[in-house]
């Protein structure tokens, strides 16, 4: 298994300055990266993005329609 993503690597891949800028457009990319993140990075990101579940559901609804 490769080394887990650091916070800076995740932010760079998502092209955002911090996790507060996570948008509905890139929430699915973020969700697919969680399994490859350092657990502390994932926890920190989710703490900064409290509406993650709602945004994920909204994105899935948009994809479905």
GROMACS .gro file of C-alpha atoms in nm:
model
   65
    1UNK     CA    1   0.000   0.000   0.000
    2UNK     CA    2   0.126   0.347  -0.083
    3UNK     CA    3   0.184   0.605   0.186
    4UNK     CA    4  -0.135   0.784   0.290
    5UNK     CA    5  -0.205   1.126   0.145
    6UNK     CA    6  -0.098   1.421   0.353
    7UNK     CA    7  -0.319   1.723   0.401
    8UNK     CA    8  -0.120   1.924   0.148
    9UNK     CA    9  -0.140   1.647  -0.113
   10UNK     CA   10  -0.518   1.624  -0.075
   11UNK     CA   11  -0.561   2.002  -0.097
   12UNK     CA   12  -0.339   2.014  -0.406
   13UNK     CA   13  -0.531   1.733  -0.580
   14UNK     CA   14  -0.861   1.910  -0.507
   15UNK     CA   15  -0.711   2.249  -0.603
   16UNK     CA   16  -0.843   2.422  -0.290
   17UNK     CA   17  -0.659   2.630  -0.026
   18UNK     CA   18  -0.821   2.452   0.271
   19UNK     CA   19  -1.101   2.207   0.343
   20UNK     CA   20  -1.350   2.485   0.410
   21UNK     CA   21  -1.344   2.545   0.033
   22UNK     CA   22  -1.462   2.193  -0.046
   23UNK     CA   23  -1.756   2.237  -0.281
   24UNK     CA   24  -2.034   2.018  -0.410
   25UNK     CA   25  -1.836   1.990  -0.734
   26UNK     CA   26  -1.537   1.823  -0.572
   27UNK     CA   27  -1.700   1.643  -0.280
   28UNK     CA   28  -1.709   1.314  -0.472
   29UNK     CA   29  -1.337   1.339  -0.550
   30UNK     CA   30  -1.274   1.401  -0.181
   31UNK     CA   31  -1.492   1.104  -0.082
   32UNK     CA   32  -1.300   0.870  -0.313
   33UNK     CA   33  -0.971   0.986  -0.160
   34UNK     CA   34  -1.069   0.932   0.206
   35UNK     CA   35  -0.959   0.568   0.207
   36UNK     CA   36  -0.611   0.673   0.092
   37UNK     CA   37  -0.570   0.955   0.345
   38UNK     CA   38  -0.385   0.954   0.672
   39UNK     CA   39  -0.664   0.904   0.930
   40UNK     CA   40  -0.580   1.231   1.106
   41UNK     CA   41  -0.601   1.420   0.777
   42UNK     CA   42  -0.944   1.271   0.702
   43UNK     CA   43  -1.066   1.356   1.052
   44UNK     CA   44  -0.939   1.714   1.025
   45UNK     CA   45  -1.103   1.756   0.684
   46UNK     CA   46  -1.438   1.623   0.799
   47UNK     CA   47  -1.432   1.850   1.105
   48UNK     CA   48  -1.393   2.149   0.872
   49UNK     CA   49  -1.670   2.031   0.642
   50UNK     CA   50  -1.965   1.950   0.871
   51UNK     CA   51  -2.214   1.925   0.582
   52UNK     CA   52  -2.018   1.647   0.412
   53UNK     CA   53  -2.303   1.394   0.428
   54UNK     CA   54  -2.559   1.642   0.294
   55UNK     CA   55  -2.328   1.758   0.015
   56UNK     CA   56  -2.250   1.400  -0.080
   57UNK     CA   57  -2.620   1.315  -0.101
   58UNK     CA   58  -2.687   1.628  -0.310
   59UNK     CA   59  -2.404   1.535  -0.548
   60UNK     CA   60  -2.538   1.181  -0.585
   61UNK     CA   61  -2.886   1.314  -0.659
   62UNK     CA   62  -2.741   1.542  -0.928
   63UNK     CA   63  -2.551   1.251  -1.081
   64UNK     CA   64  -2.860   1.031  -1.078
   65UNK     CA   65  -3.072   1.293  -1.257
   0.00000   0.00000   0.00000
